[in-house]
Structures are given as C-alpha cells and as structure tokens.
mmCIF file of C-alpha atoms and ligand atoms in Angstrom:
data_model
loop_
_atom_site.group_PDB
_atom_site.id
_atom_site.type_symbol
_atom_site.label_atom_id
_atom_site.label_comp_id
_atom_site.label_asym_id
_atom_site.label_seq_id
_atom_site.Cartn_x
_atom_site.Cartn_y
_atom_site.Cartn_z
ATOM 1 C CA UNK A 1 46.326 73.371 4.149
ATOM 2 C CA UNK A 2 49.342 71.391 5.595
ATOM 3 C CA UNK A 3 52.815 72.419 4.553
ATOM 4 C CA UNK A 4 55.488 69.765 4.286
ATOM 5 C CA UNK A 5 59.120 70.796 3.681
ATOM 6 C CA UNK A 6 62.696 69.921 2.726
ATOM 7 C CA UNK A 7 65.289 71.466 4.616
ATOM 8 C CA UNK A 8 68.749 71.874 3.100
ATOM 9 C CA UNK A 9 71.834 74.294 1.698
ATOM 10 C CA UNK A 10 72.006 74.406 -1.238
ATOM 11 C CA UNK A 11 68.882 73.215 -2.117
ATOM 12 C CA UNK A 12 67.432 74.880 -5.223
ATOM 13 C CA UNK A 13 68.136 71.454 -6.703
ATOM 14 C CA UNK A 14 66.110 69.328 -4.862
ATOM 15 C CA UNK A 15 63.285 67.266 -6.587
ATOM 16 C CA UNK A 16 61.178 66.448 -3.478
ATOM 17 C CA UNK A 17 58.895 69.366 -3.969
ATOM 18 C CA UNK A 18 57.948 67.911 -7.772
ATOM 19 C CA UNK A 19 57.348 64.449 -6.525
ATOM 20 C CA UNK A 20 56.011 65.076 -2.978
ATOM 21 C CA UNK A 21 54.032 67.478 -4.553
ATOM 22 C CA UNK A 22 52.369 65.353 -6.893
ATOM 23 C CA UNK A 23 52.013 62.215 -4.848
ATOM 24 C CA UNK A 24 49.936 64.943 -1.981
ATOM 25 C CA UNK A 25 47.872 65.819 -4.818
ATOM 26 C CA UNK A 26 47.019 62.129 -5.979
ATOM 27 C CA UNK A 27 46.379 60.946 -2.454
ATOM 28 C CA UNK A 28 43.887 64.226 -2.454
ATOM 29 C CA UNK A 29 45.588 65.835 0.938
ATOM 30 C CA UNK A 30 45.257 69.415 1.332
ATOM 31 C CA UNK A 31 48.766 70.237 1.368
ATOM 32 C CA UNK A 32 51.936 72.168 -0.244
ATOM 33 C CA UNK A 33 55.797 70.339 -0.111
ATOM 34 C CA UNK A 34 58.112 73.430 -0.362
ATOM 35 C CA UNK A 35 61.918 73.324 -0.462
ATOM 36 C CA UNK A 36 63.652 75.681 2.291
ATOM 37 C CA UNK A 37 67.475 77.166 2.606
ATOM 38 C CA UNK A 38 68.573 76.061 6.023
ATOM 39 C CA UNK A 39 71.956 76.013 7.392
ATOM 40 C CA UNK A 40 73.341 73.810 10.088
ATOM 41 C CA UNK A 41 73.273 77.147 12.522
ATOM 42 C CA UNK A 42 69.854 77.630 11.518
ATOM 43 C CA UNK A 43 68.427 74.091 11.848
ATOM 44 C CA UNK A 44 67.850 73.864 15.387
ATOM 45 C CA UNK A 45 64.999 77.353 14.862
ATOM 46 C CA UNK A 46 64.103 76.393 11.410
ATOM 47 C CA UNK A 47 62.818 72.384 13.419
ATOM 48 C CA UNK A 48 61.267 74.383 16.085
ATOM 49 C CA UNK A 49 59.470 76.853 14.055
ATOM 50 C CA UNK A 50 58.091 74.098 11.415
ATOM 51 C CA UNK A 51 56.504 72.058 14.516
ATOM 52 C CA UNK A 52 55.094 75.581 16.078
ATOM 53 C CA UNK A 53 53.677 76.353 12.970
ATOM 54 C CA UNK A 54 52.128 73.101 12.635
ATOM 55 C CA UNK A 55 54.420 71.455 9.534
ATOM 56 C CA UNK A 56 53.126 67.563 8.383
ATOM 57 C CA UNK A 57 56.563 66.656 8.509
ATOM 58 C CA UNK A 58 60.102 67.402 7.253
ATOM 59 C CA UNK A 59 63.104 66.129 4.995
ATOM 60 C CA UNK A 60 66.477 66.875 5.988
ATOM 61 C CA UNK A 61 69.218 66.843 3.245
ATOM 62 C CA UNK A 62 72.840 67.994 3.064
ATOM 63 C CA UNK A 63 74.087 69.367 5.419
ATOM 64 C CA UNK A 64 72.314 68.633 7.674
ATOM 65 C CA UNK A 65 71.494 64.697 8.084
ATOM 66 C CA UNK A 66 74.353 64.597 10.966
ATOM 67 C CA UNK A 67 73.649 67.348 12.892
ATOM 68 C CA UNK A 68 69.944 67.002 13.225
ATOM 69 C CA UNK A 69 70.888 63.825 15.974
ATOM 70 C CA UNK A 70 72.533 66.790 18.003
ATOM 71 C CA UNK A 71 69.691 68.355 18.751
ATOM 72 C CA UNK A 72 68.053 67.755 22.556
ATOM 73 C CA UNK A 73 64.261 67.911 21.577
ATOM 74 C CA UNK A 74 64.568 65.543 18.485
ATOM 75 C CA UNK A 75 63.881 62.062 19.483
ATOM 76 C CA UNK A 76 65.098 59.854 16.897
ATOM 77 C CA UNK A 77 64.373 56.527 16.316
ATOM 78 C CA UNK A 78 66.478 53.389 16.663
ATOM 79 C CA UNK A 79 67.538 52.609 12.831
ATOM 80 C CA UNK A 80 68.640 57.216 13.031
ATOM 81 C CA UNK A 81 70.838 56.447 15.591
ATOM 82 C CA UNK A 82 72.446 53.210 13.999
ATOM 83 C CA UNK A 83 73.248 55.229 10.877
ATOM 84 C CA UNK A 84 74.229 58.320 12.472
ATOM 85 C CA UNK A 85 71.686 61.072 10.233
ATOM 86 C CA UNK A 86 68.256 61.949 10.302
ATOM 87 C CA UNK A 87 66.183 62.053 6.625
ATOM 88 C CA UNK A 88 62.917 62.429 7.951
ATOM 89 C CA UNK A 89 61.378 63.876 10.740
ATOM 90 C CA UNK A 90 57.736 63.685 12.121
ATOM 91 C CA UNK A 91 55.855 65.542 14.353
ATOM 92 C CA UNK A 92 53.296 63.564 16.148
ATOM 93 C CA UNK A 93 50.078 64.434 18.283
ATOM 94 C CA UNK A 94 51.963 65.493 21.829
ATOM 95 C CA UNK A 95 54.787 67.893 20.022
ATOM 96 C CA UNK A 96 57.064 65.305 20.154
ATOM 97 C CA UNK A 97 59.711 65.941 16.965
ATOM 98 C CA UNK A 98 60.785 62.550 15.644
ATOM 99 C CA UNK A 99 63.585 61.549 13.568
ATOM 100 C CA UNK A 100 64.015 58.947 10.850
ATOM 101 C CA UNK A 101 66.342 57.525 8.527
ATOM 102 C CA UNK A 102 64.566 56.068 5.146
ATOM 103 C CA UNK A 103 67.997 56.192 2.507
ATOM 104 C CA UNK A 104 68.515 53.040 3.378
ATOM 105 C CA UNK A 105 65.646 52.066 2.708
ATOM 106 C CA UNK A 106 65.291 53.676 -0.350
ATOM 107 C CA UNK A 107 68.529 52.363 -1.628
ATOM 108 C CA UNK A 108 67.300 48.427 -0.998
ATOM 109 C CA UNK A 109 64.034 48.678 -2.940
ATOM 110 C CA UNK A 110 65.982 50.353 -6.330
ATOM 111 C CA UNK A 111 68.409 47.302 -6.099
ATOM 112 C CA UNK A 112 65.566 44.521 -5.134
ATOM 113 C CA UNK A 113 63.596 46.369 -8.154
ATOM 114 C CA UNK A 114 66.309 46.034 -10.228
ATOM 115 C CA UNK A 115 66.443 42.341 -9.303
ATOM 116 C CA UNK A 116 69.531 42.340 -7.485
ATOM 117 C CA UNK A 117 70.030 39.829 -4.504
ATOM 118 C CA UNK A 118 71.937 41.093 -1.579
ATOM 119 C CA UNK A 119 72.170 38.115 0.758
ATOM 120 C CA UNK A 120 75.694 36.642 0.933
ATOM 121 C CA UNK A 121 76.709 39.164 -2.072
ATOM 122 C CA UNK A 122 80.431 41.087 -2.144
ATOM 123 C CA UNK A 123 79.096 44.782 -1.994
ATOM 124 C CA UNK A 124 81.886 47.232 -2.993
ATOM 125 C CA UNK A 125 80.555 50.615 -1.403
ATOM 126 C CA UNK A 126 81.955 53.501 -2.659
ATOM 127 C CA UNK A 127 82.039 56.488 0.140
ATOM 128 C CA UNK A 128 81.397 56.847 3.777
ATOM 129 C CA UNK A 129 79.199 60.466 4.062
ATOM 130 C CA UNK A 130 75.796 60.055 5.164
ATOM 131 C CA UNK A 131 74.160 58.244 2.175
ATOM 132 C CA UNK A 132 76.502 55.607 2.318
ATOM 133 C CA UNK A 133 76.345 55.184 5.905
ATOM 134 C CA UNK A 134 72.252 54.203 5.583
ATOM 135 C CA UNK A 135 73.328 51.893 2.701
ATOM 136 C CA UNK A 136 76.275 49.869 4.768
ATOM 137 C CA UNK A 137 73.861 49.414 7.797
ATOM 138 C CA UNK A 138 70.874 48.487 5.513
ATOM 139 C CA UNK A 139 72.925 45.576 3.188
ATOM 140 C CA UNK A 140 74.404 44.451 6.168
ATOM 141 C CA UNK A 141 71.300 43.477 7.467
ATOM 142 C CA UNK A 142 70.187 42.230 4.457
ATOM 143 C CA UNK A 143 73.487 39.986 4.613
ATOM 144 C CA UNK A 144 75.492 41.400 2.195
ATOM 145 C CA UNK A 145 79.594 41.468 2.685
ATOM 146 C CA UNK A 146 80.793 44.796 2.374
ATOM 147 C CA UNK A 147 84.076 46.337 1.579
ATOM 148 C CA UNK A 148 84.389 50.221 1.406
ATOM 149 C CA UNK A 149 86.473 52.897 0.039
ATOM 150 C CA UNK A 150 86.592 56.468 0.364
ATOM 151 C CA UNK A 151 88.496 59.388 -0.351
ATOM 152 C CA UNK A 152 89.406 59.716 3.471
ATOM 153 C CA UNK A 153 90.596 56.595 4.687
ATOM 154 C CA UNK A 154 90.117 57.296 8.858
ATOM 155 C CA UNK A 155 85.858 57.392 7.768
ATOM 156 C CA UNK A 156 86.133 54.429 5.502
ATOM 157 C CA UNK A 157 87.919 52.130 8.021
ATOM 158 C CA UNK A 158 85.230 53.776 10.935
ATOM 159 C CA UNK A 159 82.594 52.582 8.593
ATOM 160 C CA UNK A 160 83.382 49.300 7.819
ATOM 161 C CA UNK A 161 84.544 48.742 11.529
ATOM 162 C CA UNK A 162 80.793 49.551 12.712
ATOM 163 C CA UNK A 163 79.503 47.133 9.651
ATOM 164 C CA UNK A 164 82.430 44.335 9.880
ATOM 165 C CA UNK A 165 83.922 45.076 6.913
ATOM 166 C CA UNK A 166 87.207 46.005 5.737
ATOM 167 C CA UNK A 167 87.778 49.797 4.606
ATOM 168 C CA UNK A 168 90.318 50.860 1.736
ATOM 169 C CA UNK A 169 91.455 54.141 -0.046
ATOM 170 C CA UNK A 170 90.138 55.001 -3.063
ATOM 171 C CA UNK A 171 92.958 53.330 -4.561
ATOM 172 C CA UNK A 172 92.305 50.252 -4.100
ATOM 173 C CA UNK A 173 89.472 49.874 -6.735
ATOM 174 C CA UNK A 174 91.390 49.010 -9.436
ATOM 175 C CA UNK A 175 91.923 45.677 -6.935
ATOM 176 C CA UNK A 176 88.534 45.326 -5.401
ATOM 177 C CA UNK A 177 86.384 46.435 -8.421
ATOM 178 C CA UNK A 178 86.894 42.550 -10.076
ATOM 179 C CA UNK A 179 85.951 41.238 -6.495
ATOM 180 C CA UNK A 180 82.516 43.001 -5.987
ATOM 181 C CA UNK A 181 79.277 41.183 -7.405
ATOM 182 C CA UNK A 182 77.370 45.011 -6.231
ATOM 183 C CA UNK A 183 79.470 48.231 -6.836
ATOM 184 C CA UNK A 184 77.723 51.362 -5.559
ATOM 185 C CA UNK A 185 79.014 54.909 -5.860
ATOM 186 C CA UNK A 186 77.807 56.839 -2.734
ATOM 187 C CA UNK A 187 80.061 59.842 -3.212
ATOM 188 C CA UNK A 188 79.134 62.801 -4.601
ATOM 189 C CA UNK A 189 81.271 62.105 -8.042
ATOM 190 C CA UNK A 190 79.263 62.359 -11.277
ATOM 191 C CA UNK A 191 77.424 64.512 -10.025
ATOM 192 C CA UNK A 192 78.661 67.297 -12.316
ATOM 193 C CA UNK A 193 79.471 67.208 -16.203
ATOM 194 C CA UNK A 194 82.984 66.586 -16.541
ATOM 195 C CA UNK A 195 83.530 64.355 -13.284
ATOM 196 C CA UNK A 196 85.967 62.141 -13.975
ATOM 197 C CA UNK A 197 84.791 58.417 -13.458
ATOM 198 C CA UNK A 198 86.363 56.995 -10.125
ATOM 199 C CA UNK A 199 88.309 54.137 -11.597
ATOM 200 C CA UNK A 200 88.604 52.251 -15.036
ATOM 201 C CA UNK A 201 85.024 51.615 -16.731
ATOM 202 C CA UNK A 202 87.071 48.584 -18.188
ATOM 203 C CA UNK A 203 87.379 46.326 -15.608
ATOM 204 C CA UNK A 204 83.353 46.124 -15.187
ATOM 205 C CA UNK A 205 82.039 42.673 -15.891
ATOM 206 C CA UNK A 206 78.791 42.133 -17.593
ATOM 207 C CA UNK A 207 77.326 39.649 -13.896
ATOM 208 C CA UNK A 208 78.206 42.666 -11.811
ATOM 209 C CA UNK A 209 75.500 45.219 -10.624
ATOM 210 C CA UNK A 210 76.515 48.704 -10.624
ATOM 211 C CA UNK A 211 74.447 51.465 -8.817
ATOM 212 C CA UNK A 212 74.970 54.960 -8.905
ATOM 213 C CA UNK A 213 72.866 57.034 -6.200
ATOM 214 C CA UNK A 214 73.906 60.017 -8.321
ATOM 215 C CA UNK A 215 70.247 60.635 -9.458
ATOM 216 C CA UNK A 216 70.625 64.483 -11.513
ATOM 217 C CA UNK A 217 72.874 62.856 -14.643
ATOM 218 C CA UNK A 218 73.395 59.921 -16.579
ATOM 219 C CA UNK A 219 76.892 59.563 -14.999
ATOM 220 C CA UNK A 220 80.087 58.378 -16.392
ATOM 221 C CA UNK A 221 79.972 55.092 -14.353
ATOM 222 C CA UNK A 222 76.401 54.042 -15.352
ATOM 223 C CA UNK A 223 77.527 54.916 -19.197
ATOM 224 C CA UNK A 224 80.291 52.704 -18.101
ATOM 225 C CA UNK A 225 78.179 49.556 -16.720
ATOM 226 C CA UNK A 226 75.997 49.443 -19.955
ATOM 227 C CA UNK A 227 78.918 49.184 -22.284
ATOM 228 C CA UNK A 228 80.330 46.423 -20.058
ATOM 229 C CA UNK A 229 77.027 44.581 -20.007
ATOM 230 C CA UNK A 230 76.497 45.009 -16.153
ATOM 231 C CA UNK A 231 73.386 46.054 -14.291
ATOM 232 C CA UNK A 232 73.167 49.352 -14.252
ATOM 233 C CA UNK A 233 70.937 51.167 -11.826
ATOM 234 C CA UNK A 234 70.904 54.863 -11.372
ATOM 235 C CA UNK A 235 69.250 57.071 -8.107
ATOM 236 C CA UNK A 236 65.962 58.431 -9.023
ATOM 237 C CA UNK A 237 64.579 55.115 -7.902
ATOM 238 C CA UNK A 238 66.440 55.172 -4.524
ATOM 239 C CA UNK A 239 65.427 58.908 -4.084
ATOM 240 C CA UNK A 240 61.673 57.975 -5.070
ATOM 241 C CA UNK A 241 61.324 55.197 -2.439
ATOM 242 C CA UNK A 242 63.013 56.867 0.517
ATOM 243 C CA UNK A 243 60.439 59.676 -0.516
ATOM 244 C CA UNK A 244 57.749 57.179 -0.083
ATOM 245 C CA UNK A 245 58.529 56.052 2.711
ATOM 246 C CA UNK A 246 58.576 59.640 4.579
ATOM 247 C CA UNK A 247 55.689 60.266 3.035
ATOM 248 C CA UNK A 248 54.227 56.440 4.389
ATOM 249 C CA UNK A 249 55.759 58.012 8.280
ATOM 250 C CA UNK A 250 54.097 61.393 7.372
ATOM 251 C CA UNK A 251 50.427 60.143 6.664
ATOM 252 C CA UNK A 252 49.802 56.614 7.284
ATOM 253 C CA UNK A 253 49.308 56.373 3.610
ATOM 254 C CA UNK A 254 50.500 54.107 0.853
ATOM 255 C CA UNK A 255 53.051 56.255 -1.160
ATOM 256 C CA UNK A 256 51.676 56.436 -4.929
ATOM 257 C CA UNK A 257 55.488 55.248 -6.210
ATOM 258 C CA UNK A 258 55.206 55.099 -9.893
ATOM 259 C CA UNK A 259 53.635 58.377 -9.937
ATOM 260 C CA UNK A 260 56.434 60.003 -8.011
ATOM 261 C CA UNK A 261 58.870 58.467 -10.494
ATOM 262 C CA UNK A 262 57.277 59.916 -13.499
ATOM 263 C CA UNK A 263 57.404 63.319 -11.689
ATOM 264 C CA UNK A 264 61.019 63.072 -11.060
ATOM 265 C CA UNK A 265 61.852 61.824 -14.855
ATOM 266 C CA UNK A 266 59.978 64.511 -15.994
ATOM 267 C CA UNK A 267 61.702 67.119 -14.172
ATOM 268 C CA UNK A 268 65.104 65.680 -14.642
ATOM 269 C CA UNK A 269 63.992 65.730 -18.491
ATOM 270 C CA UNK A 270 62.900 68.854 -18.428
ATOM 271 C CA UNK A 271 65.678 70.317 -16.831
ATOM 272 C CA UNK A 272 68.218 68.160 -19.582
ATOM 273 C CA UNK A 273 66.769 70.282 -22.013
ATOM 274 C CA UNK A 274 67.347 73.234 -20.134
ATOM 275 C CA UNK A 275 70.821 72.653 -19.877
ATOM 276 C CA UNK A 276 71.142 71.922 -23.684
ATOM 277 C CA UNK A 277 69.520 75.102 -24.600
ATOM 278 C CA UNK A 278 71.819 77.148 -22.578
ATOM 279 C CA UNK A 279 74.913 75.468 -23.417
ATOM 280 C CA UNK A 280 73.362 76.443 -27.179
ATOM 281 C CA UNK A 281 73.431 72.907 -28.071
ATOM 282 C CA UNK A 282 69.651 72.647 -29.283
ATOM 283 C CA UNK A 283 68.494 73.096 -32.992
ATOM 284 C CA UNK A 284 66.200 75.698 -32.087
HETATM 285 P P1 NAP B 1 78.181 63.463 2.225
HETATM 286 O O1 NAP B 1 77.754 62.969 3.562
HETATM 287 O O2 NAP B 1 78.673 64.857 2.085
HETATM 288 O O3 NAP B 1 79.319 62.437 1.700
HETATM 289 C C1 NAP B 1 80.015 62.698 0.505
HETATM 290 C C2 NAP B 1 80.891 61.491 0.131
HETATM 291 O O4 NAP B 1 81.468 61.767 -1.152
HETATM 292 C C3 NAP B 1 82.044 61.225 1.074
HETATM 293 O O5 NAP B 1 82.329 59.856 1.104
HETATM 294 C C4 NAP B 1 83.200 61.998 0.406
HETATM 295 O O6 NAP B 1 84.477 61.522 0.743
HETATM 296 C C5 NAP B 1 82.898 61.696 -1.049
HETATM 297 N N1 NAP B 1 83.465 62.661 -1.977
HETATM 298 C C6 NAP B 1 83.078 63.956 -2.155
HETATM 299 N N2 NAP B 1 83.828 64.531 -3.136
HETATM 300 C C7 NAP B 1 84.683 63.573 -3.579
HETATM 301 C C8 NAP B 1 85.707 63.548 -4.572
HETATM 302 N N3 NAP B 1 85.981 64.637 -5.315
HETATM 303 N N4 NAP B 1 86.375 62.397 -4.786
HETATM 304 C C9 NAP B 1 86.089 61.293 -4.054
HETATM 305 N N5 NAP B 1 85.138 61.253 -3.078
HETATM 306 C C10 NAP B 1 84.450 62.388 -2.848
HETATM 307 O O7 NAP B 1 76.999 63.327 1.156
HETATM 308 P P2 NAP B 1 75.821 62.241 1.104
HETATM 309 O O8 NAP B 1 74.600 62.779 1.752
HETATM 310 O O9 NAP B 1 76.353 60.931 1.563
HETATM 311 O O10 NAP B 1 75.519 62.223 -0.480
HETATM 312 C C11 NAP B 1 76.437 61.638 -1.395
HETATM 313 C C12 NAP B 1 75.813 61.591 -2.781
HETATM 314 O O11 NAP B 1 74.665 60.760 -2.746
HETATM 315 C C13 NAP B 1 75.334 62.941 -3.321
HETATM 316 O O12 NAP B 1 75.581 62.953 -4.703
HETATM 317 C C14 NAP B 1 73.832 62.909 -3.087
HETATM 318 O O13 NAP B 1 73.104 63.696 -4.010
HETATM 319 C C15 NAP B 1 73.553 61.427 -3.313
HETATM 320 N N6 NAP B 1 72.364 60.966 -2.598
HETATM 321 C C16 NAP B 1 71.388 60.377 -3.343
HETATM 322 C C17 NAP B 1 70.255 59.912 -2.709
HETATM 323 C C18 NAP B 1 69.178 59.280 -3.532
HETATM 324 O O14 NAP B 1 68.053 59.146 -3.010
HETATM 325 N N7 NAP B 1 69.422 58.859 -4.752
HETATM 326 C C19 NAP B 1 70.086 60.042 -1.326
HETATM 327 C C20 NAP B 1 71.115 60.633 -0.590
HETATM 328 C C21 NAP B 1 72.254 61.093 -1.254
HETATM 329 P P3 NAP B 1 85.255 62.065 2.071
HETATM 330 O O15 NAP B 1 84.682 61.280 3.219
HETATM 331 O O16 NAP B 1 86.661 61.760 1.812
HETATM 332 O O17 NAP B 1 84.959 63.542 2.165
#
C-alpha cells in the first residue's frame, strides 16, 4: 500500500485526507492519504524520511510552503520558484524529491468554473502570504491587472513589484474596492466566527466577482457578495483542483474532481453540525 501525506502545523484541520482519500479509492490505487504535524525545524527529516520510506508524494501546507525551497535536495520546478512556495512535492524513479506549486492553479479553475474571465480584468488581491503569491503570478499570466493590499505594506508593494502592479495598505479598499471587476481575499480573515469583514460589504456591486479562498466557513465577505448581487465564489473549489492536480503529478491519472468536491462538502457539513451541537444550538 502507498502512503501519501500532508505535511503541516497545525493541521488537524486539513481536508486533504477526506478528499485524497476518496479520489485514491475511486481511481482503485492501493493507497492511504494521512495528515502529519510537521514543523518548519522538522521538515527537512520529515521530506527525507517520506522519500526513504517510499511515500507517493506529499502536500506541504502552512508553514511550511516557503521554507520547503530552502532545502538543498528538493529540486523544484520552474512555476515553485516563480511563486516562491512549494504545495506539492514528488518523488520520482531516481530519488530525486521534486517540488511543485498547484494553488495557482487551483485558484484559476474555481474562477474559470465560476465563469469569470481574467484577461484584461482589474483583479483586487487581497494579501501577499503564500496563497496569494500563486494567485498574482497565475492571473498575471492569464492577463489580468492586479492591484494588491495587505496588512504589511513592505510584502504588498514586493508583490506587486514582481507582478507589475501597484501595492496598497489595507486601507485603501474602501478606494480600490469600486475599481476591481475580481476581488479576492487571500488572507487568512474569515477564517474564524466573528472575523470582522475587511472593508464595507456595501460598496460591492452586483458585475463584480468576489472570491474568498477561505474554504472552512461561509465567510462574512461571501454573505456580503450575495446580498450585493455579485459573484460569489468561495475555496473548496480552489482547494479541490489544486488537490487534483497533485494528485494528476502524483499518478499520471485524471483527478476524479466532482467526487473530491462532494467529499469536502460533506465534511465541511458534517463538521457545521458539529459546531452547532457544541455551541448547543441544535434542537436535539
Ligand atoms: P500566509 O502565507 O500565512 O499569509 C497570510 C496572509 O493573511 C498575509 O497576507 C497576512 O498579512 C494576512 N493576514 C493574516 N492575518 C490578518 C489579519 N488579522 N488582518 C489582515 N490580514 C491578515 O497564509 P496562506 O498560505 O497565504 O493562506 C492564506 C489563507 O488562504 C488561509 O486562510 C488559507 O487557509 C487559505 N488557503 C486556501 C487555499 C484553498 O485551496 N482554498 C489554498 C491555500 C490557502 P501580513 O503579510 O501582513 O502578515
């Protein structure tokens, strides 16, 4: 049996293991996706030991995306290097451990799904971690314009400098919100019940698509985009398809997509429920 794993801290959270899981078992491999607690000091050993022990192939996830391209014996791949992180990693025939990037990826197909068209559009990105990174080199490609703002200002002008965009501090949205035909939160607000929403849900316009990589909540900003008519797109479908794709790098095998988006509904269901029984919220 093959093992494939996600490597992060914390990551108790992660869905991978559901929808890896059940896209192994539909493409009948012999294999188990398990989620790992790694820390950055432990990465290095915990890469090593995965491709001595024979691994199919990893995810990386925070915190770790950045610090995997430090690493002497990982050779990663030209679209890694442009974004700066490591998502995936491979380990092919000769030993050789192999790094990938597939969030940008990812985040492309959920807009193109949602029938959003990026050439020559005003993208408003929201953050400058690693996530948003793979986004602002991907819809650059694609030809999209792209203004970002972040919380610290130096790592949204170094963004947009390396994309040829402008970068501004978070506030600034109240401005560039009205400007943007794509707004995308990459930061990790909404992630939590109770975040407050990043600027004024008001000045959303109903031709405006609105994507929130947040993928564990119906967040604040999404709630927002509906009542003002926009397009609102949340992360379980960016999350599925840069899944997919590993799993395409892993195998050679087409990624069974709608499957692994029913697994990750379910689960986020499932775990809604959870929450509403604990916070004694459910009739029985
Ligand atoms: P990261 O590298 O740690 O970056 C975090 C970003 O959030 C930074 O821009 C940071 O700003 C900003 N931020 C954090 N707390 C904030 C606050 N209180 N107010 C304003 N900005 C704040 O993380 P990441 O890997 O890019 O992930 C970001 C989010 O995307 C997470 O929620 C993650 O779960 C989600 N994500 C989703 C997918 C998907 O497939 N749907 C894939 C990857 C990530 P500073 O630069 O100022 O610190």
């Amino acid at each position: 049996m093959k093992i494939f794993g996600i490597f992060g801290d914390p990551i108790e959270h992660s869905l991978s293991p559901v929808m890896q899981n059940e896209a192994l078992r539909a493409l009948g491999i012999d294999a188990g996706f398990h989620a790992f607690r790694v820390t950055r000091v432990d990465l290095k050993d915990a890469i090593r030991g995965a491709a001595a022990m024979g691994f199919g192939g990893l995810n990386l996830t925070i915190p770790l995306k950045e610090k995997a391209l430090e690493l002497e014996f990982l050779r990663a791949d030209e679209l890694a290097l442009a974004i700066g992180a490591v998502n995936t990693i491979s380990f092919d025939q000769v030993s050789r451990i192999r790094g990938h990037n597939t969030d940008g990826w990812g985040a492309l197909l959920a807009l193109q799904d949602a029938g959003v068209s990026i050439n020559e559009s005003r993208v408003l990105l929201i953050g400058a971690g690693g996530a948003a990174r793979a986004i602002a080199y991907t819809l650059e490609k694609e030809g999209a314009e792209i203004s970002i703002a972040n919380r610290s200002l130096k790592r949204a002008h170094e963004l947009a400098t390396s994309v040829g965009g402008m970068g501004f501090c978070l506030c600034d949205l109240e401005k560039l919100v009205g400007q943007a035909d794509i707004i995308i939160n990459a930061t990790s607000v909404g992630m939590r019940s109770g975040d407050a929403g990043l600027f004024d849900g008001r000045l959303l316009k109903r031709r405006q698509a609105v994507f929130d990589i947040v993928y564990n909540r119906d967040t604040k900003l999404l709630q927002d985009a509906r009542a003002a008519g926009s397009v609102a797109i949340d992360g379980v479908m960016m999350l599925v398809y840069q899944g997919a794709k590993a799993l395409e790098i892993w195998t050679g095998l087409k990624a069974p997509v709608d499957l692994m988006e029913r697994a990750v509904r379910r689960a986020l269901a499932e775990r809604a429920g959870e929450t509403l029984v604990k916070n004694g919220k459910a009739s029985r």
